[in-house]
Short mmCIF file of C-alpha atoms in Angstrom, two decimals:
data_model
loop_
_atom_site.label_atom_id
_atom_site.label_comp_id
_atom_site.label_asym_id
_atom_site.label_seq_id
_atom_site.Cartn_x
_atom_site.Cartn_y
_atom_site.Cartn_z
CA UNK A 1 98.91 68.58 80.52
CA UNK A 2 96.17 69.06 77.88
CA UNK A 3 98.60 68.64 74.98
CA UNK A 4 99.58 65.20 76.29
CA UNK A 5 95.94 64.14 76.55
CA UNK A 6 95.32 65.15 72.94
CA UNK A 7 98.32 63.13 71.72
CA UNK A 8 98.17 60.03 73.94
CA UNK A 9 94.76 60.22 75.62
CA UNK A 10 93.61 60.69 79.20
CA UNK A 11 95.37 58.29 81.55
CA UNK A 12 93.51 56.55 84.35
CA UNK A 13 94.96 56.46 87.87
CA UNK A 14 96.10 52.87 87.24
CA UNK A 15 97.87 53.89 84.02
CA UNK A 16 99.57 56.79 85.79
CA UNK A 17 100.73 54.44 88.53
CA UNK A 18 102.10 51.98 85.98
CA UNK A 19 103.95 54.76 84.18
CA UNK A 20 105.58 56.06 87.38
CA UNK A 21 106.42 52.60 88.72
CA UNK A 22 107.79 50.88 85.61
CA UNK A 23 110.95 52.99 85.51
CA UNK A 24 111.64 52.17 89.17
CA UNK A 25 111.21 48.43 88.63
CA UNK A 26 113.45 48.31 85.56
CA UNK A 27 116.04 50.50 87.33
CA UNK A 28 116.06 48.17 90.33
CA UNK A 29 116.69 45.12 88.14
CA UNK A 30 119.37 46.97 86.19
CA UNK A 31 121.10 48.15 89.37
CA UNK A 32 121.40 44.55 90.56
CA UNK A 33 123.28 43.53 87.42
CA UNK A 34 125.36 46.72 87.33
CA UNK A 35 127.94 45.35 89.75
CA UNK A 36 128.73 42.40 87.51
CA UNK A 37 128.73 44.61 84.41
CA UNK A 38 131.12 47.20 85.87
CA UNK A 39 133.44 44.48 87.18
CA UNK A 40 133.57 42.95 83.71
CA UNK A 41 133.81 45.97 81.39
CA UNK A 42 135.07 48.65 83.85
CA UNK A 43 133.39 51.44 85.82
CA UNK A 44 133.98 53.81 82.90
CA UNK A 45 132.17 51.70 80.31
CA UNK A 46 129.55 50.67 82.86
CA UNK A 47 128.52 54.33 83.11
CA UNK A 48 128.86 54.80 79.34
CA UNK A 49 126.58 51.84 78.59
CA UNK A 50 124.01 53.11 81.11
CA UNK A 51 124.06 56.52 79.45
CA UNK A 52 123.68 54.95 76.01
CA UNK A 53 120.65 52.89 77.06
CA UNK A 54 119.13 56.01 78.68
CA UNK A 55 119.70 57.92 75.43
CA UNK A 56 117.80 55.26 73.46
CA UNK A 57 114.94 55.26 75.98
CA UNK A 58 114.53 59.04 76.01
CA UNK A 59 114.62 59.28 72.21
CA UNK A 60 111.86 56.68 71.97
CA UNK A 61 109.89 58.59 74.64
CA UNK A 62 110.19 61.84 72.70
CA UNK A 63 109.01 60.13 69.50
CA UNK A 64 106.20 58.07 71.07
CA UNK A 65 102.68 58.22 69.72
CA UNK A 66 100.96 55.79 72.09
CA UNK A 67 100.85 54.89 75.75
CA UNK A 68 102.34 51.45 75.03
CA UNK A 69 105.44 52.90 73.37
CA UNK A 70 105.85 55.33 76.28
CA UNK A 71 105.82 52.42 78.74
CA UNK A 72 108.39 50.53 76.67
CA UNK A 73 110.58 53.63 76.45
CA UNK A 74 110.21 54.22 80.18
CA UNK A 75 111.39 50.68 80.93
CA UNK A 76 114.43 51.11 78.67
CA UNK A 77 115.23 54.45 80.32
CA UNK A 78 114.99 52.83 83.75
CA UNK A 79 117.49 50.14 82.74
CA UNK A 80 119.96 52.83 81.69
CA UNK A 81 119.44 55.00 84.76
CA UNK A 82 119.77 52.05 87.14
CA UNK A 83 123.02 51.01 85.47
CA UNK A 84 124.55 54.50 85.31
CA UNK A 85 123.62 55.64 88.82
CA UNK A 86 124.84 52.49 90.56
CA UNK A 87 128.24 52.56 88.88
CA UNK A 88 128.79 56.33 89.10
CA UNK A 89 128.98 56.41 92.90
CA UNK A 90 131.44 53.50 92.86
CA UNK A 91 133.59 55.23 90.24
CA UNK A 92 133.68 58.59 92.05
CA UNK A 93 134.56 56.96 95.37
CA UNK A 94 137.39 54.97 93.77
CA UNK A 95 139.09 57.82 91.92
CA UNK A 96 138.85 60.46 94.66
CA UNK A 97 141.70 61.18 97.11
CA UNK A 98 140.86 60.43 100.73
CA UNK A 99 140.79 64.09 101.78
CA UNK A 100 138.30 65.05 99.06
CA UNK A 101 136.34 61.83 98.61
CA UNK A 102 133.14 63.13 100.21
CA UNK A 103 133.01 66.21 97.99
CA UNK A 104 133.93 64.28 94.84
CA UNK A 105 131.48 61.41 95.36
CA UNK A 106 128.79 63.88 96.43
CA UNK A 107 128.83 65.47 92.97
CA UNK A 108 126.38 62.80 91.80
CA UNK A 109 123.77 63.98 94.29
CA UNK A 110 124.44 67.61 93.38
CA UNK A 111 123.73 66.91 89.72
CA UNK A 112 120.65 64.87 90.65
CA UNK A 113 119.09 67.74 92.62
CA UNK A 114 119.88 70.17 89.81
CA UNK A 115 118.05 67.77 87.49
CA UNK A 116 115.05 67.60 89.82
CA UNK A 117 114.87 71.39 90.03
CA UNK A 118 115.32 71.97 86.31
CA UNK A 119 112.74 69.24 85.63
CA UNK A 120 110.09 71.08 87.68
CA UNK A 121 110.48 74.30 85.72
CA UNK A 122 111.02 72.74 82.29
CA UNK A 123 107.74 70.84 82.69
CA UNK A 124 106.01 73.97 84.00
CA UNK A 125 107.36 76.17 81.19
CA UNK A 126 106.73 73.70 78.37
CA UNK A 127 103.01 73.69 79.23
CA UNK A 128 102.78 76.97 77.31
CA UNK A 129 103.99 75.42 74.04
CA UNK A 130 101.52 74.44 71.35
CA UNK A 131 100.94 70.84 70.27
CA UNK A 132 102.73 67.67 71.36
CA UNK A 133 106.09 69.46 71.56
CA UNK A 134 104.87 70.68 74.98
CA UNK A 135 105.22 67.23 76.57
CA UNK A 136 108.01 66.02 74.27
CA UNK A 137 110.35 68.87 75.26
CA UNK A 138 111.38 67.39 78.65
CA UNK A 139 112.27 64.09 76.94
CA UNK A 140 114.29 65.91 74.27
CA UNK A 141 116.27 67.74 76.94
CA UNK A 142 116.77 64.48 78.85
CA UNK A 143 118.15 62.79 75.73
CA UNK A 144 120.57 65.69 75.26
CA UNK A 145 121.89 65.21 78.80
CA UNK A 146 122.31 61.46 78.20
CA UNK A 147 124.27 62.19 75.01
CA UNK A 148 126.58 64.57 76.89
CA UNK A 149 127.19 61.84 79.51
CA UNK A 150 128.07 59.28 76.84
CA UNK A 151 130.52 61.60 75.09
CA UNK A 152 132.09 62.71 78.38
CA UNK A 153 132.73 59.15 79.57
CA UNK A 154 134.99 58.56 76.55
CA UNK A 155 137.47 61.06 77.99
CA UNK A 156 137.63 60.12 81.70
CA UNK A 157 140.24 57.70 83.13
CA UNK A 158 139.53 54.16 84.25
CA UNK A 159 139.23 53.53 87.98
CA UNK A 160 142.75 52.62 89.18
CA UNK A 161 141.26 50.09 91.60
CA UNK A 162 139.39 48.38 88.77
CA UNK A 163 142.58 48.34 86.67
CA UNK A 164 144.51 46.58 89.43
CA UNK A 165 141.65 44.16 89.95
CA UNK A 166 141.81 43.47 86.19
CA UNK A 167 145.59 42.85 86.46
CA UNK A 168 146.51 46.05 84.56
CA UNK A 169 148.94 47.49 87.09
CA UNK A 170 150.88 49.65 84.61
CA UNK A 171 147.74 51.50 83.53
CA UNK A 172 146.64 51.88 87.15
CA UNK A 173 149.97 53.44 88.00
CA UNK A 174 149.65 55.94 85.14
CA UNK A 175 146.12 56.90 86.18
CA UNK A 176 147.15 57.39 89.81
CA UNK A 177 150.05 59.61 88.74
CA UNK A 178 147.58 61.75 86.78
CA UNK A 179 145.27 62.06 89.78
CA UNK A 180 147.78 62.23 92.66
CA UNK A 181 151.26 63.45 93.53
CA UNK A 182 153.90 60.90 92.52
CA UNK A 183 154.70 59.86 96.10
CA UNK A 184 151.04 59.57 97.07
CA UNK A 185 150.34 57.59 93.90
CA UNK A 186 152.99 54.98 94.69
CA UNK A 187 151.82 54.61 98.30
CA UNK A 188 148.18 54.27 97.24
CA UNK A 189 149.13 51.69 94.62
CA UNK A 190 150.73 49.51 97.29
CA UNK A 191 147.73 49.89 99.60
CA UNK A 192 145.29 48.93 96.85
CA UNK A 193 147.28 45.82 95.96
CA UNK A 194 147.56 44.77 99.59
CA UNK A 195 143.83 45.31 100.14
CA UNK A 196 142.74 43.43 97.03
CA UNK A 197 145.02 40.42 97.09
CA UNK A 198 146.37 39.86 100.58
CA UNK A 199 145.22 36.47 101.85
CA UNK A 200 142.78 35.85 98.99
CA UNK A 201 143.00 34.63 95.45
CA UNK A 202 142.66 36.90 92.42
CA UNK A 203 139.46 35.40 91.11
CA UNK A 204 136.45 37.67 90.74
CA UNK A 205 134.27 38.20 93.81
CA UNK A 206 130.82 36.63 93.78
CA UNK A 207 127.58 37.79 95.33
CA UNK A 208 127.69 35.24 98.16
CA UNK A 209 131.04 36.56 99.38
CA UNK A 210 129.43 39.76 100.66
CA UNK A 211 127.45 37.68 103.18
CA UNK A 212 130.49 35.97 104.67
CA UNK A 213 131.08 36.84 108.35
CA UNK A 214 134.04 39.06 107.45
CA UNK A 215 131.90 41.37 105.27
CA UNK A 216 128.35 40.80 106.58
CA UNK A 217 128.30 43.77 108.95
CA UNK A 218 129.28 46.21 106.21
CA UNK A 219 126.86 44.73 103.71
CA UNK A 220 123.88 44.90 106.07
CA UNK A 221 124.80 48.42 107.22
CA UNK A 222 124.98 49.67 103.63
CA UNK A 223 121.64 48.07 102.70
CA UNK A 224 120.00 49.42 105.88
CA UNK A 225 121.19 52.99 105.27
CA UNK A 226 120.13 52.95 101.61
CA UNK A 227 116.65 51.76 102.66
CA UNK A 228 116.49 54.48 105.31
CA UNK A 229 117.55 57.05 102.71
CA UNK A 230 114.19 56.43 101.02
CA UNK A 231 112.22 55.90 104.24
CA UNK A 232 113.01 59.45 105.32
CA UNK A 233 110.12 60.33 103.00
CA UNK A 234 112.11 62.56 100.64
CA UNK A 235 110.86 60.93 97.45
CA UNK A 236 107.28 61.14 98.68
CA UNK A 237 107.90 64.90 98.88
CA UNK A 238 109.58 65.09 95.46
CA UNK A 239 107.10 62.84 93.61
CA UNK A 240 103.92 64.15 95.20
CA UNK A 241 104.84 67.67 96.34
CA UNK A 242 101.62 69.16 94.85
CA UNK A 243 99.55 66.84 97.08
CA UNK A 244 101.53 67.89 100.19
CA UNK A 245 101.06 71.58 99.43
CA UNK A 246 97.39 71.24 98.46
CA UNK A 247 96.66 69.52 101.77
CA UNK A 248 98.58 72.27 103.55
CA UNK A 249 96.44 75.01 101.99
CA UNK A 250 97.61 75.67 98.39
CA UNK A 251 94.30 74.91 96.71
CA UNK A 252 95.34 76.25 93.28
CA UNK A 253 97.08 73.70 91.03
CA UNK A 254 99.38 76.44 89.74
CA UNK A 255 100.30 77.60 93.26
CA UNK A 256 100.98 74.05 94.47
CA UNK A 257 103.16 73.34 91.43
CA UNK A 258 105.21 76.52 91.94
CA UNK A 259 105.57 75.64 95.63
CA UNK A 260 106.91 72.27 94.49
CA UNK A 261 109.42 74.06 92.28
CA UNK A 262 110.58 76.11 95.24
CA UNK A 263 111.26 72.88 97.14
CA UNK A 264 113.55 71.89 94.26
CA UNK A 265 115.40 75.21 94.57
CA UNK A 266 115.79 74.67 98.32
CA UNK A 267 117.11 71.15 97.65
CA UNK A 268 119.73 72.46 95.23
CA UNK A 269 120.81 75.44 97.34
CA UNK A 270 121.25 73.39 100.52
CA UNK A 271 123.26 70.70 98.74
CA UNK A 272 126.01 73.26 98.02
CA UNK A 273 127.30 73.49 101.64
CA UNK A 274 127.74 69.72 101.74
CA UNK A 275 129.72 69.90 98.51
CA UNK A 276 132.07 72.42 100.10
CA UNK A 277 132.45 71.21 103.68
CA UNK A 278 131.52 67.51 103.76
CA UNK A 279 135.12 66.37 104.15
CA UNK A 280 135.50 68.72 107.14
CA UNK A 281 132.26 67.65 108.78
CA UNK A 282 132.86 63.93 108.40
CA UNK A 283 130.08 61.41 107.87
CA UNK A 284 128.46 60.73 111.25
CA UNK A 285 127.72 64.35 112.18
CA UNK A 286 125.60 65.11 109.09
CA UNK A 287 123.77 61.78 109.35
CA UNK A 288 122.92 62.33 113.02
CA UNK A 289 122.25 66.08 113.08
CA UNK A 290 120.50 66.25 109.70
CA UNK A 291 118.52 63.08 110.39
CA UNK A 292 117.38 64.37 113.80
CA UNK A 293 116.16 67.63 112.25
CA UNK A 294 114.31 65.74 109.49
CA UNK A 295 112.62 63.41 111.97
CA UNK A 296 111.57 66.35 114.14
CA UNK A 297 110.06 68.18 111.14
CA UNK A 298 107.84 65.25 110.18
CA UNK A 299 106.84 64.43 113.76
CA UNK A 300 105.73 68.04 114.28
CA UNK A 301 103.83 68.02 110.96
CA UNK A 302 102.12 64.77 111.97
CA UNK A 303 101.15 66.29 115.32
CA UNK A 304 99.68 69.37 113.60
CA UNK A 305 97.60 67.22 111.26
CA UNK A 306 96.44 65.08 114.18
CA UNK A 307 95.37 68.23 116.05
CA UNK A 308 94.04 70.51 113.29
CA UNK A 309 93.47 68.25 110.27
CA UNK A 310 90.10 67.23 108.86
CA UNK A 311 89.01 64.84 106.13
CA UNK A 312 87.28 66.78 103.37
CA UNK A 313 86.18 65.30 100.04
CA UNK A 314 88.05 62.11 100.92
CA UNK A 315 91.40 63.82 101.59
CA UNK A 316 93.13 65.37 104.63
CA UNK A 317 93.16 69.16 104.87
CA UNK A 318 94.48 71.66 107.38
CA UNK A 319 91.89 74.28 108.26
CA UNK A 320 93.92 76.26 110.81
CA UNK A 321 95.74 79.06 108.93
CA UNK A 322 98.77 79.34 111.19
CA UNK A 323 99.17 75.54 111.18
CA UNK A 324 99.18 75.63 107.36
CA UNK A 325 102.11 78.04 107.24
CA UNK A 326 104.00 76.07 109.90
CA UNK A 327 103.58 72.87 107.87
CA UNK A 328 104.76 74.56 104.66
CA UNK A 329 107.81 75.97 106.46
CA UNK A 330 108.58 72.55 107.98
CA UNK A 331 108.37 70.84 104.57
CA UNK A 332 110.99 73.25 103.22
CA UNK A 333 113.06 72.80 106.39
CA UNK A 334 112.89 69.02 105.97
CA UNK A 335 114.07 69.28 102.35
CA UNK A 336 116.90 71.63 103.36
CA UNK A 337 118.17 69.29 106.09
CA UNK A 338 117.96 66.28 103.81
CA UNK A 339 119.95 68.10 101.13
CA UNK A 340 123.02 68.88 103.25
CA UNK A 341 123.07 65.60 105.15
CA UNK A 342 121.53 62.29 104.07
CA UNK A 343 121.25 63.21 100.38
CA UNK A 344 125.02 63.44 99.99
CA UNK A 345 126.48 61.47 102.90
CA UNK A 346 124.16 58.47 102.57
CA UNK A 347 125.37 57.48 99.12
CA UNK A 348 129.02 58.29 99.80
CA UNK A 349 129.23 56.40 103.10
CA UNK A 350 127.45 53.27 101.88
CA UNK A 351 129.92 53.00 99.01
CA UNK A 352 133.17 53.82 100.76
CA UNK A 353 132.70 51.32 103.61
CA UNK A 354 132.63 48.39 101.17
CA UNK A 355 135.94 46.69 100.24
CA UNK A 356 137.18 47.38 96.71
CA UNK A 357 136.94 43.71 95.80
CA UNK A 358 133.20 43.69 96.54
CA UNK A 359 132.27 47.34 96.10
CA UNK A 360 130.52 47.14 92.71
CA UNK A 361 128.44 44.10 93.66
CA UNK A 362 127.47 45.27 97.16
CA UNK A 363 126.60 48.75 95.89
CA UNK A 364 124.42 47.07 93.27
CA UNK A 365 122.51 45.25 96.03
CA UNK A 366 122.30 48.47 98.07
CA UNK A 367 120.91 50.31 95.07
CA UNK A 368 118.43 47.49 94.44
CA UNK A 369 117.11 47.87 97.99
CA UNK A 370 116.92 51.64 97.50
CA UNK A 371 114.99 51.36 94.22
CA UNK A 372 112.57 48.76 95.61
CA UNK A 373 111.69 50.93 98.62
CA UNK A 374 111.42 53.87 96.23
CA UNK A 375 108.93 51.83 94.19
CA UNK A 376 106.93 50.94 97.31
CA UNK A 377 106.76 54.59 98.38
CA UNK A 378 105.77 55.76 94.90
CA UNK A 379 102.95 53.20 94.84
CA UNK A 380 101.63 53.73 98.37
CA UNK A 381 102.25 57.42 99.14
CA UNK A 382 99.28 58.87 97.20
CA UNK A 383 96.83 56.50 98.89
CA UNK A 384 98.54 56.90 102.28
CA UNK A 385 98.46 60.71 102.05
CA UNK A 386 94.77 60.75 101.18
CA UNK A 387 93.61 58.15 103.69
CA UNK A 388 95.43 59.22 106.86
CA UNK A 389 95.76 62.61 108.54
CA UNK A 390 99.08 62.08 110.28
CA UNK A 391 100.18 58.50 109.56
CA UNK A 392 102.66 59.19 106.72
CA UNK A 393 104.48 61.87 108.70
CA UNK A 394 104.81 59.78 111.85
CA UNK A 395 105.96 56.77 109.81
CA UNK A 396 108.70 58.67 107.96
CA UNK A 397 109.71 60.64 111.06
CA UNK A 398 110.03 57.63 113.36
CA UNK A 399 111.86 55.58 110.71
CA UNK A 400 114.39 58.40 110.33
CA UNK A 401 114.78 58.53 114.10
CA UNK A 402 115.66 54.82 114.19
CA UNK A 403 118.26 55.41 111.46
CA UNK A 404 119.77 58.27 113.49
CA UNK A 405 120.14 56.01 116.54
CA UNK A 406 122.00 53.44 114.41
CA UNK A 407 124.33 56.17 113.10
CA UNK A 408 125.61 56.82 116.63
CA UNK A 409 127.32 53.42 116.46
CA UNK A 410 128.93 53.49 113.00
CA UNK A 411 132.62 54.33 112.49
CA UNK A 412 133.75 57.71 111.17
CA UNK A 413 135.54 57.49 107.82
CA UNK A 414 136.55 61.13 107.32
CA UNK A 415 140.09 61.47 105.95
CA UNK A 416 140.65 57.70 105.73
CA UNK A 417 141.74 56.01 102.54
CA UNK A 418 139.46 53.25 101.27
CA UNK A 419 142.03 50.72 102.45
CA UNK A 420 142.16 52.28 105.95
CA UNK A 421 138.36 52.10 106.12
CA UNK A 422 138.62 48.36 105.51
CA UNK A 423 140.86 48.11 108.58
CA UNK A 424 138.26 49.94 110.68
CA UNK A 425 135.71 47.27 109.93
CA UNK A 426 138.20 44.44 110.35
CA UNK A 427 138.53 45.36 114.03
CA UNK A 428 136.09 44.22 116.69
CA UNK A 429 133.12 46.53 117.06
CA UNK A 430 134.18 47.52 120.57
CA UNK A 431 137.58 48.65 119.37
CA UNK A 432 136.57 50.57 116.27
CA UNK A 433 138.07 54.03 116.22
CA UNK A 434 135.30 56.60 116.09
CA UNK A 435 135.38 60.35 116.11
CA UNK A 436 133.18 61.70 118.86
CA UNK A 437 130.47 64.17 118.10
#
């Protein structure tokens, strides 16, 4: 954006990389501490504090006059985002009734994809504004969203599971009666107490507890799935969509940017079915079917680049016209299948399989793994895309295929309360009750 260059200066490739990566690194560190923070001050105030830090970071970004202040603001924003995102999934999972937990917890992903889509077009539209307001506008809008989050969190209830863990049973009972029928509230209260305190003391969980034999399988499964969520290649598409479309034949910068915006619209539109029917579909079906379709899309794209791709001016390019259109269609198809499957189910499943006592801390570690892989992809994808014809597509496709194979052997959690899910994992692997596909 020319207006940005006039205000801040032209950024080198290294400076651009630092700017993209610093928010991911600070978010990863923040996500690791988020479990302890939300256990101490509550899920509600954990999200509030993340929103407040994000608000500070975005205001500084909007007011910045140098690259150094932008980097500092970006780091602060990353701390807030890492905190808020990690705790939000935990909070939504803990307040939702079993029959609607997938839809409720999936709202986070729905709002994320709306943000991605709006971000594409806000940035595109603000390019027409005069002066530095052109590049400051997205930050101003972002700060407004953070302010709305902070205000909203002052009016939502505490997590009843956190209240019981904090020895505030009376408040937990009142919250459950607000969120459930009276009979269901009383039954759930008993189940939560039994799950949290049966056979263990009431002291706070520590990070080492998640690696005890009783919980190790769940911890490793959650970390693995959150890593695979990134290794599908979705963020490579979202971060560097213009590069994908330019290599596939959109030589105009404007055309490639608009094509990127369309991918955001596809992402948003295809998230809606998951929001409506996720609790009917269950968890395993979307992970397996959606993951298989995603893997197939990238493997076919890799094959087309291997067959018809050439290296031109130091970058891969498809010269065959029909292959170009097939690749573009497959990119959109990949995004669509990710949206209704792994985008929503991945975050919900990795949170709900963790016991309440450990959920905040394990989800923090899961999110750390997710952010770190995100950082690695953000750093390597541009070089990888420009140096290899088909390598990125085969890597992401085959990694997704491995994840799909693992998902055949995980238990189905549809319709189960969080306490019933704990019982599924307490059983021997050979006896776990699974819903067949």
